[in-house]
C-alpha cells in the first residue's frame, strides 16, 4: 500500500547527513506531518521504498566518490537488472547531497543515488542541492531547507487536488528558495506565482518561554575570574558601534548590526516548544560507566575501550610554529587494527568552560544533582537524545555529551530570542536569525565560528534553561586520528601524532580556544610531569576506508604525506620491516615524500625514517622544507615529485604500484593530484583531458588512495 506520509531517509558515513536528516524529521514532527525517519540501510526491514510516495533524502559521499556504506546496498538494489522498469514511479523525492570538492569526485554518493532513483522512475518534487564541505555547506543547506517545507506542502496539496481529479501521478518540481518570491509583509511565499504555504513568524511556545524568562534571573557575578571576562562590559561595550565597513572590528557586529538592518521589519523562522523536562533525583546516583550512554558513533566499528596513556612526546622543537605531539596508548582490550587504519577519540569539554557555562546558566546549585530528562506532555517528540545517560548530572552532560563549541544554528538562536529580556539584545538576536539578516549571521556567527559560550557572554540578558540547551546543542562527536604503528610491533599499543589546533582570535569571540580534542590531549601532556601518566583516554576502532598496504608486499608503494600526514606511513614501514625477515618474498620498492617547514624544528619522525631507510624498509626518502633558508628547494612534496617525475611516471603508468596520499585536503592533496595529471600530460605528450582520464583510471583501479582532511 502506498502510504500518504513523508519519509526522511539518510545515507551517512560520519554522521553529518544523519544529523541533518534528524533535524528535518524533528522539524516535520513539529509541523504536524505524519513523518518517519530511516537509514537507507534499513530498506526492506523497517521501510519499503516501493511503498513510499514522498521522501526527503540526505546522502553524503565517502571514499573516492562512493556512497556511504549504509547507502550502498540500497543503491545496489535499485540497480538490479531484474527490476521491472519504472518500479519506483510512485516515489517523489527531494535530495540534499553532501560532499567535499577537495576530493576528485564531488558528491559522487548522492549523484549515484539520484541517478539510480531516476532510472527507476522516481521523480523529484524539489530541486536537488549539493553542499560542499570545502566552502560553506550552510550556504547551500540553509536555502535548501528554507524551500523544502513549502515544496512538501505544495506536493501534498497538489496531490490532494490531483487525487480528487483521479490524477495521482502528477508532481510539480519546486525551485529551491533562491528563486522564491517572498512577500515579507504577509509572510506568504510564492513559488512561480502559486501561493504555496503560509510561513508565519510563529512562536508555538509563548507560554513556556515567558515562564522561562520569569523563572530565571542572572545571578552571575559581573566579573568572571576564570576567563577574565567582564560580562557587563561585554554587553555594553559595543552598543553604539556600527558596521558595514571592513575597517570596523567584527566584534561590533555580533552585538550590533547595521543601521539598515535595525530599521527593517524582520521575518523570523518558527520557534518550537521546549520538549525536554528535567527532574532532579536527589537520592539516585548518576548512571556510571558508559560514555554518552553507550550510544554508538556512526564511524565506529567496535566498542569504546579505555586505554592508558603509556607515553607522550613532543615531536617538534619548542620554537616550531606548530606543536606536534605523539601519544602511545595501551590496553589489554586493544582492538585489532591494520597499518593505515584510523581510530576515534571520545572528547571531553574543558572543565573551565563547563564551569563557566554552569555559572552563566545559574545552575551552580543543581549542576551536580543526579537528574533525568523526559519528554513534555503534548509535544509530538517521542524520545530524549539517546546519547544522554538515563541518570546524569548537568556538569557531566555538559562535559561529555554536548558540542559546546559548535556554531549555533538558526533554530537555536531563534529559541534564545525567547529567553533574552533586554530589548536591544533581543532585537539583535532576532536580526541574526531573520531572513533579512542572513548575511550578518553568516559573517558574525558562522564565519566567525562563535559558539554558545560567546553568545551567552555577549548577550548577557539571555538566560536559557538547561533543557533548551540540551535540545539544541549537537552531540559531542569523536575526533579521528591515523594510527602510526603496526600491530606487529607491540600489539596492544597504538601510536598517533597530531598538531595542537589553535584558533586565531576573532573579535566576535569572547573565548580564545584550542581544538576540543587536541586541547584536551595537550593539557594531559602539560600536566604529565606533575601527575605522572595515570590518565586514560576513551577510544574506539573506526570503519576501514581501504587505506592499507597491498596484500602483496612485493608491489611498489609511493607514500606522500607532509606534516602529520606521515603518521600512517610510519606504521606501513614498521609493518614492512616486521614482515621482511620472515617472508619468502622480496619487498617492493618504497618511496616516501614528506615535508615540513624547517629541518631542525618540525621534521617529524626524522630519525625513525632514516632508520627505515638504512634497514631496507624504505627505499627512497624525499623531504621538502618549505621555509628553510639552508634547504630552499624543493619546497613542497609536489616539487619533490616533479624532481622524480621520470620514476613516478614509470611507477604510475607501467607498474602496479600503489600511491598513498595523506594529509591536508585543501591544498596539498589537490596540488599533488594536479601534479600527477601534469606529469602524465608531459610524459605522454597528451592533452590535459587525456591525462585526467588516464589518472582517473589509476584512481578507479584503487592504486591512488587518499586519507585526507580539511
Ligand atoms: C574518508 C572520506 C572520504 C570522502 N570522500 C569524498 C569524495 O570522494 N567526494 C566528496 O564530494 N566528498 C567526500 N567526502 C566528504 C564528505 O562527503 C563530507 O564531509 C560529508 O559532509 C560527510 O557527511 P556524512 O557525515 O553524512 O558522511 C569524504 C569524507 C571523508 C571523511
XYZ file of N, CA, C and O in Angstrom, residues 297-437:
564
model
N 28.854 5.626 17.861
C 29.092 6.686 16.883
C 28.972 6.110 15.468
O 29.361 4.946 15.246
N 28.509 6.935 14.515
C 28.341 6.396 13.156
C 29.641 5.845 12.557
O 29.613 4.913 11.779
N 30.769 6.428 12.926
C 32.030 5.970 12.308
C 32.625 4.755 13.015
O 33.603 4.175 12.541
N 32.035 4.354 14.150
C 32.659 3.288 14.959
C 32.448 1.911 14.346
O 31.386 1.630 13.795
N 33.488 1.081 14.451
C 33.300 -0.308 14.007
C 33.453 -1.251 15.187
O 33.547 -2.458 15.010
N 33.528 -0.730 16.391
C 33.661 -1.579 17.575
C 33.387 -0.769 18.824
O 33.105 0.436 18.767
N 33.493 -1.437 19.950
C 33.153 -0.814 21.234
C 34.209 0.205 21.670
O 35.367 0.129 21.262
N 33.770 1.104 22.540
C 34.713 2.050 23.154
C 35.514 1.311 24.228
O 34.948 0.553 25.016
N 36.833 1.529 24.223
C 37.645 0.957 25.309
C 38.391 2.090 26.008
O 38.573 3.165 25.440
N 38.799 1.816 27.220
C 39.568 2.828 27.942
C 41.039 2.436 27.831
O 41.426 1.348 28.232
N 41.850 3.305 27.216
C 43.265 2.958 27.009
C 44.130 3.851 27.884
O 43.838 5.033 28.084
N 45.179 3.262 28.400
C 46.080 4.010 29.284
C 47.096 4.767 28.435
O 47.555 4.258 27.405
N 47.433 5.965 28.861
C 48.477 6.701 28.143
C 49.823 6.172 28.623
O 50.187 6.317 29.797
N 50.543 5.536 27.714
C 51.798 4.890 28.075
C 52.969 5.845 27.904
O 53.956 5.785 28.624
N 52.858 6.686 26.895
C 53.958 7.621 26.642
C 53.434 8.820 25.857
O 52.523 8.687 25.051
N 54.022 9.979 26.110
C 53.725 11.155 25.286
C 55.054 11.820 24.986
O 55.900 11.944 25.868
N 55.236 12.214 23.732
C 56.438 13.018 23.461
C 56.098 14.112 22.459
O 55.177 13.968 21.649
N 56.869 15.167 22.541
C 56.695 16.278 21.606
C 57.627 16.013 20.434
O 58.835 15.811 20.616
N 57.067 16.029 19.218
C 57.890 15.705 18.042
C 58.536 16.955 17.441
O 59.403 16.852 16.586
N 58.068 18.118 17.841
C 58.608 19.361 17.284
C 59.458 20.065 18.338
O 59.315 19.806 19.539
N 60.307 20.982 17.871
C 61.106 21.732 18.849
C 60.220 22.815 19.471
O 59.161 23.148 18.930
N 60.674 23.375 20.586
C 59.839 24.357 21.288
C 59.609 25.618 20.467
O 58.627 26.320 20.682
N 60.533 25.912 19.534
C 60.358 27.143 18.761
C 59.670 26.895 17.404
O 59.624 27.780 16.556
N 59.120 25.690 17.201
C 58.391 25.429 15.941
C 57.066 26.184 15.964
O 56.516 26.444 17.034
N 56.565 26.508 14.764
C 55.322 27.267 14.671
C 54.136 26.475 15.233
O 53.257 27.017 15.883
N 54.117 25.167 14.913
C 53.039 24.315 15.439
C 53.639 23.307 16.397
O 54.781 22.894 16.216
N 52.830 22.890 17.361
C 53.314 21.873 18.292
C 52.720 20.524 17.884
O 51.494 20.392 17.777
N 53.599 19.552 17.644
C 53.118 18.212 17.300
C 53.440 17.265 18.452
O 54.585 17.215 18.913
N 52.423 16.531 18.885
C 52.619 15.582 19.983
C 52.367 14.165 19.484
O 51.545 13.959 18.583
N 53.073 13.218 20.076
C 52.793 11.803 19.781
C 52.386 11.115 21.072
O 53.078 11.228 22.086
N 51.247 10.433 21.040
C 50.763 9.678 22.192
C 50.888 8.183 21.895
O 50.646 7.754 20.764
N 51.243 7.415 22.911
C 51.170 5.953 22.812
C 50.140 5.480 23.832
O 50.236 5.829 25.016
N 49.142 4.743 23.346
C 48.083 4.249 24.232
C 48.169 2.736 24.323
O 48.433 2.077 23.300
N 47.945 2.196 25.490
C 47.944 0.727 25.610
C 46.675 0.250 26.318
O 46.105 0.958 27.131
N 46.296 -0.976 25.952
C 45.152 -1.593 26.631
C 45.190 -3.098 26.395
O 45.553 -3.552 25.309
N 44.788 -3.837 27.421
C 44.678 -5.298 27.257
C 43.556 -5.634 26.290
O 43.513 -6.722 25.729
N 42.634 -4.687 26.147
C 41.479 -4.948 25.272
C 41.643 -4.245 23.937
O 40.648 -3.927 23.271
N 42.888 -3.928 23.553
C 43.100 -3.159 22.323
C 42.463 -3.872 21.129
O 42.587 -5.083 20.967
N 41.738 -3.100 20.304
C 41.071 -3.661 19.128
C 42.096 -4.041 18.058
O 43.229 -3.561 18.074
N 41.666 -4.911 17.149
C 42.533 -5.269 16.022
C 42.641 -4.084 15.075
O 41.666 -3.360 14.878
N 43.796 -3.907 14.496
C 43.934 -2.839 13.505
C 45.018 -3.193 12.496
O 45.838 -4.087 12.732
N 44.949 -2.499 11.377
C 45.962 -2.667 10.337
C 46.693 -1.334 10.189
O 46.100 -0.278 10.461
N 47.946 -1.345 9.709
C 48.589 -0.059 9.455
C 47.752 0.721 8.452
O 47.261 0.150 7.476
N 47.555 2.008 8.698
C 46.733 2.833 7.799
C 45.330 3.050 8.345
O 44.624 3.956 7.907
N 44.908 2.219 9.311
C 43.586 2.424 9.920
C 43.605 3.684 10.770
O 44.669 4.143 11.208
N 42.394 4.197 11.013
C 42.335 5.274 11.993
C 41.440 4.829 13.143
O 40.836 3.755 13.090
N 41.393 5.655 14.173
C 40.560 5.312 15.337
C 39.941 6.602 15.869
O 40.346 7.700 15.474
N 38.939 6.459 16.728
C 38.259 7.640 17.248
C 38.609 7.871 18.714
O 38.822 6.919 19.461
N 38.687 9.144 19.076
C 38.905 9.502 20.489
C 37.643 10.199 20.992
O 37.136 11.124 20.348
N 37.130 9.751 22.118
C 35.962 10.402 22.726
C 36.444 11.650 23.462
O 37.356 11.574 24.281
N 35.834 12.769 23.125
C 36.335 14.037 23.686
C 35.588 14.416 24.962
O 34.491 13.935 25.214
N 36.213 15.306 25.691
C 35.543 15.932 26.832
C 35.772 17.425 26.730
O 36.859 17.867 26.334
N 34.756 18.205 27.037
C 34.932 19.659 27.028
C 35.779 20.087 28.220
O 35.857 19.389 29.233
N 36.365 21.270 28.034
C 37.286 21.753 29.062
C 36.531 22.099 30.344
O 35.486 22.762 30.305
N 37.102 21.677 31.490
C 36.446 21.925 32.789
C 36.105 23.391 32.983
O 35.017 23.728 33.447
N 37.052 24.268 32.624
C 36.825 25.691 32.907
C 35.664 26.230 32.069
O 34.909 27.084 32.526
N 35.508 25.717 30.855
C 34.396 26.182 30.015
C 33.063 25.667 30.554
O 32.058 26.374 30.549
N 33.075 24.407 31.011
C 31.861 23.818 31.582
C 31.464 24.598 32.830
O 30.303 24.958 33.031
N 32.474 24.900 33.645
C 32.239 25.644 34.877
C 31.640 27.020 34.574
O 30.690 27.468 35.223
N 32.184 27.660 33.555
C 31.691 28.992 33.174
C 30.220 28.909 32.752
O 29.396 29.714 33.148
N 29.936 27.889 31.964
C 28.577 27.718 31.455
C 27.592 27.468 32.610
O 26.496 28.020 32.638
N 28.021 26.634 33.551
C 27.158 26.336 34.706
C 26.831 27.617 35.470
O 25.680 27.891 35.814
N 27.861 28.421 35.679
C 27.647 29.695 36.385
C 26.744 30.608 35.575
O 25.812 31.210 36.098
N 27.038 30.677 34.314
C 26.295 31.599 33.433
C 24.823 31.208 33.352
O 23.946 32.058 33.212
N 24.553 29.910 33.423
C 23.172 29.438 33.366
C 22.519 29.434 34.754
O 21.393 28.971 34.919
N 23.275 29.901 35.746
C 22.799 29.946 37.133
C 22.419 28.558 37.635
O 21.375 28.362 38.258
N 23.266 27.591 37.336
C 22.949 26.207 37.689
C 23.909 25.636 38.742
O 24.018 24.416 38.887
N 24.625 26.533 39.439
C 25.631 26.018 40.388
C 25.023 25.057 41.397
O 25.642 24.068 41.771
N 23.785 25.362 41.825
C 23.192 24.540 42.904
C 22.721 23.185 42.382
O 22.633 22.231 43.132
N 22.380 23.121 41.124
C 21.813 21.858 40.627
C 22.768 21.058 39.728
O 22.451 19.931 39.355
N 23.927 21.640 39.414
C 24.797 21.010 38.407
C 25.274 19.617 38.787
O 25.592 18.815 37.917
N 25.323 19.341 40.097
C 25.864 18.041 40.496
C 24.807 17.110 41.097
O 25.128 16.066 41.659
N 23.560 17.496 40.946
C 22.475 16.628 41.448
C 22.051 15.668 40.336
O 21.818 16.108 39.199
N 21.959 14.366 40.664
C 21.509 13.438 39.622
C 20.147 13.866 39.064
O 19.290 14.340 39.818
N 20.005 13.730 37.773
C 18.776 14.212 37.135
C 18.385 13.288 35.996
O 19.180 12.453 35.543
N 17.170 13.469 35.538
C 16.653 12.631 34.463
C 15.871 13.527 33.504
O 15.204 14.462 33.944
N 15.984 13.264 32.216
C 15.232 14.045 31.244
C 14.010 13.253 30.814
O 14.050 12.028 30.738
N 12.932 13.975 30.541
C 11.763 13.306 29.959
C 11.162 14.235 28.920
O 11.554 15.395 28.798
N 10.182 13.707 28.201
C 9.534 14.492 27.151
C 8.288 15.158 27.727
O 7.490 14.505 28.398
N 8.148 16.451 27.448
C 6.975 17.179 27.952
C 5.696 16.579 27.373
O 5.722 16.055 26.255
N 4.649 16.720 28.128
C 3.350 16.255 27.608
C 2.935 17.169 26.460
O 3.393 18.306 26.360
N 2.099 16.690 25.620
C 1.545 17.463 24.498
C 2.569 17.921 23.475
O 2.380 18.915 22.800
N 3.714 17.261 23.401
C 4.596 17.550 22.260
C 4.687 16.257 21.459
O 4.647 15.164 22.026
N 4.821 16.396 20.146
C 4.861 15.188 19.326
C 6.191 14.447 19.405
O 6.325 13.344 18.924
N 7.190 15.055 20.016
C 8.511 14.433 20.117
C 8.427 13.170 20.971
O 7.728 13.141 21.978
N 9.165 12.125 20.558
C 8.961 10.847 21.229
C 10.032 10.480 22.259
O 9.776 9.795 23.219
N 11.289 10.892 21.998
C 12.318 10.400 22.912
C 13.376 11.453 23.212
O 13.602 12.363 22.408
N 14.042 11.284 24.344
C 15.143 12.191 24.692
C 16.381 11.730 23.906
O 16.464 10.560 23.526
N 17.336 12.640 23.657
C 18.516 12.206 22.892
C 19.177 10.993 23.548
O 19.417 10.984 24.756
N 19.443 9.968 22.712
C 19.916 8.695 23.253
C 21.312 8.791 23.867
O 21.698 7.941 24.669
N 22.064 9.831 23.497
C 23.456 9.897 23.986
C 23.569 10.518 25.384
O 24.665 10.606 25.929
N 22.427 10.931 25.960
C 22.476 11.455 27.336
C 22.155 10.298 28.288
O 21.126 9.640 28.132
N 23.029 10.034 29.277
C 22.752 8.919 30.192
C 21.390 9.081 30.870
O 20.925 10.207 31.076
N 20.781 7.955 31.214
C 19.433 7.997 31.793
C 19.409 8.852 33.042
O 18.535 9.681 33.234
N 20.386 8.604 33.923
C 20.528 9.465 35.095
C 21.894 10.138 34.967
O 22.906 9.464 34.838
N 21.889 11.451 34.975
C 23.137 12.187 34.695
C 23.188 13.401 35.617
O 22.215 13.713 36.297
N 24.322 14.075 35.595
C 24.339 15.404 36.218
C 24.586 16.400 35.103
O 25.176 16.059 34.069
N 24.131 17.614 35.298
C 24.286 18.638 34.267
C 25.775 18.833 33.961
O 26.185 18.965 32.810
N 26.608 18.815 34.996
C 28.042 19.005 34.773
C 28.593 17.897 33.859
O 29.300 18.149 32.897
N 28.190 16.658 34.186
C 28.664 15.511 33.397
C 28.183 15.630 31.946
O 28.943 15.412 31.009
N 26.922 16.035 31.774
C 26.376 16.136 30.414
C 27.087 17.236 29.629
O 27.428 17.059 28.463
N 27.318 18.384 30.276
C 27.987 19.474 29.555
C 29.435 19.113 29.235
O 30.008 19.568 28.253
N 30.018 18.283 30.054
C 31.413 17.904 29.825
C 31.567 16.836 28.729
O 32.471 16.892 27.924
N 30.651 15.886 28.724
C 30.893 14.734 27.852
C 29.872 14.513 26.736
O 30.104 13.681 25.860
N 28.741 15.211 26.779
C 27.693 14.874 25.795
C 27.495 15.911 24.703
O 27.097 15.565 23.595
N 27.733 17.183 25.013
C 27.341 18.227 24.058
C 28.532 18.951 23.462
O 29.508 19.236 24.146
N 28.378 19.294 22.183
C 29.407 20.057 21.463
C 29.192 21.535 21.823
O 28.444 22.246 21.138
N 29.808 22.010 22.919
C 29.529 23.389 23.348
C 30.314 24.409 22.516
O 30.133 25.603 22.655
N 31.197 23.911 21.661
C 31.981 24.816 20.809
C 31.414 24.930 19.388
O 31.994 25.553 18.526
N 30.276 24.257 19.138
C 29.765 24.298 17.766
C 29.089 25.644 17.500
O 28.632 26.313 18.429
N 29.039 26.013 16.226
C 28.374 27.259 15.841
C 26.865 27.052 16.005
O 26.315 26.103 15.445
N 26.183 27.900 16.765
C 24.741 27.685 16.942
C 23.984 27.885 15.634
O 24.192 28.878 14.943
N 23.151 26.912 15.296
C 22.347 27.044 14.082
C 21.197 28.012 14.372
O 20.906 28.320 15.520
N 20.531 28.440 13.292
C 19.496 29.464 13.475
C 18.354 29.040 14.408
O 17.890 29.846 15.208
N 17.866 27.789 14.331
C 16.786 27.429 15.262
C 17.201 27.608 16.724
O 16.376 27.931 17.587
N 18.485 27.388 17.004
C 18.988 27.555 18.368
C 18.941 29.041 18.757
O 18.398 29.417 19.802
N 19.468 29.889 17.867
C 19.442 31.323 18.163
C 17.997 31.813 18.278
O 17.673 32.651 19.109
N 17.140 31.257 17.420
C 15.726 31.649 17.450
C 15.130 31.334 18.820
O 14.372 32.116 19.391
N 15.488 30.156 19.346
C 14.978 29.781 20.670
C 15.565 30.704 21.738
O 14.883 31.033 22.717
N 16.807 31.154 21.538
C 17.432 32.033 22.532
C 16.755 33.412 22.567
O 16.736 34.075 23.596
N 16.204 33.814 21.420
C 15.477 35.093 21.383
C 14.415 35.101 22.480
O 14.212 36.086 23.179
N 13.758 33.967 22.642
C 12.626 33.870 23.573
C 13.044 33.972 25.027
O 12.200 34.095 25.905
N 14.333 33.852 25.294
C 14.739 33.986 26.705
C 15.749 35.119 26.868
O 16.622 35.046 27.724
N 15.627 36.129 26.034
C 16.506 37.293 26.147
C 15.660 38.504 26.538
O 14.801 38.939 25.759
N 15.905 39.033 27.727
C 14.989 40.052 28.258
C 15.333 41.473 27.805
O 14.451 42.299 27.650
N 16.611 41.744 27.581
C 16.977 43.107 27.190
C 16.490 43.383 25.766
O 16.807 42.626 24.842
N 15.714 44.454 25.572
C 15.116 44.678 24.249
C 16.154 44.803 23.134
O 15.954 44.278 22.045
N 17.269 45.477 23.413
C 18.275 45.666 22.353
C 18.907 44.320 21.990
O 19.112 44.002 20.808
N 19.205 43.534 22.997
C 19.794 42.219 22.737
C 18.798 41.301 22.034
O 19.156 40.552 21.124
N 17.556 41.374 22.490
C 16.517 40.547 21.889
C 16.373 40.878 20.401
O 16.349 40.001 19.536
N 16.367 42.167 20.113
C 16.224 42.607 18.715
C 17.439 42.132 17.890
O 17.310 41.658 16.775
N 18.618 42.232 18.496
C 19.814 41.849 17.730
C 19.815 40.338 17.418
O 20.164 39.925 16.317
N 19.386 39.550 18.383
C 19.311 38.106 18.118
C 18.280 37.830 17.025
O 18.483 36.982 16.153
N 17.176 38.575 17.081
C 16.168 38.413 16.016
C 16.765 38.747 14.665
O 16.532 38.053 13.678
N 17.547 39.828 14.626
C 18.175 40.208 13.348
C 19.034 39.071 12.818
O 19.010 38.736 11.639
N 19.799 38.463 13.716
C 20.735 37.422 13.264
C 20.031 36.183 12.721
O 20.599 35.461 11.894
N 18.810 35.916 13.194
C 18.127 34.715 12.687
C 17.140 35.041 11.562
O 16.583 34.130 10.956
N 16.972 36.333 11.308
C 15.946 36.702 10.327
C 16.429 36.460 8.897
O 17.635 36.356 8.638
N 15.502 36.405 7.990
C 15.817 36.308 6.566
C 16.646 37.515 6.142
O 17.630 37.399 5.443
N 16.229 38.695 6.644
C 16.898 39.941 6.259
C 18.334 39.987 6.793
O 19.185 40.654 6.218
N 18.588 39.293 7.887
C 19.930 39.358 8.495
C 20.807 38.175 8.112
O 21.805 37.905 8.789
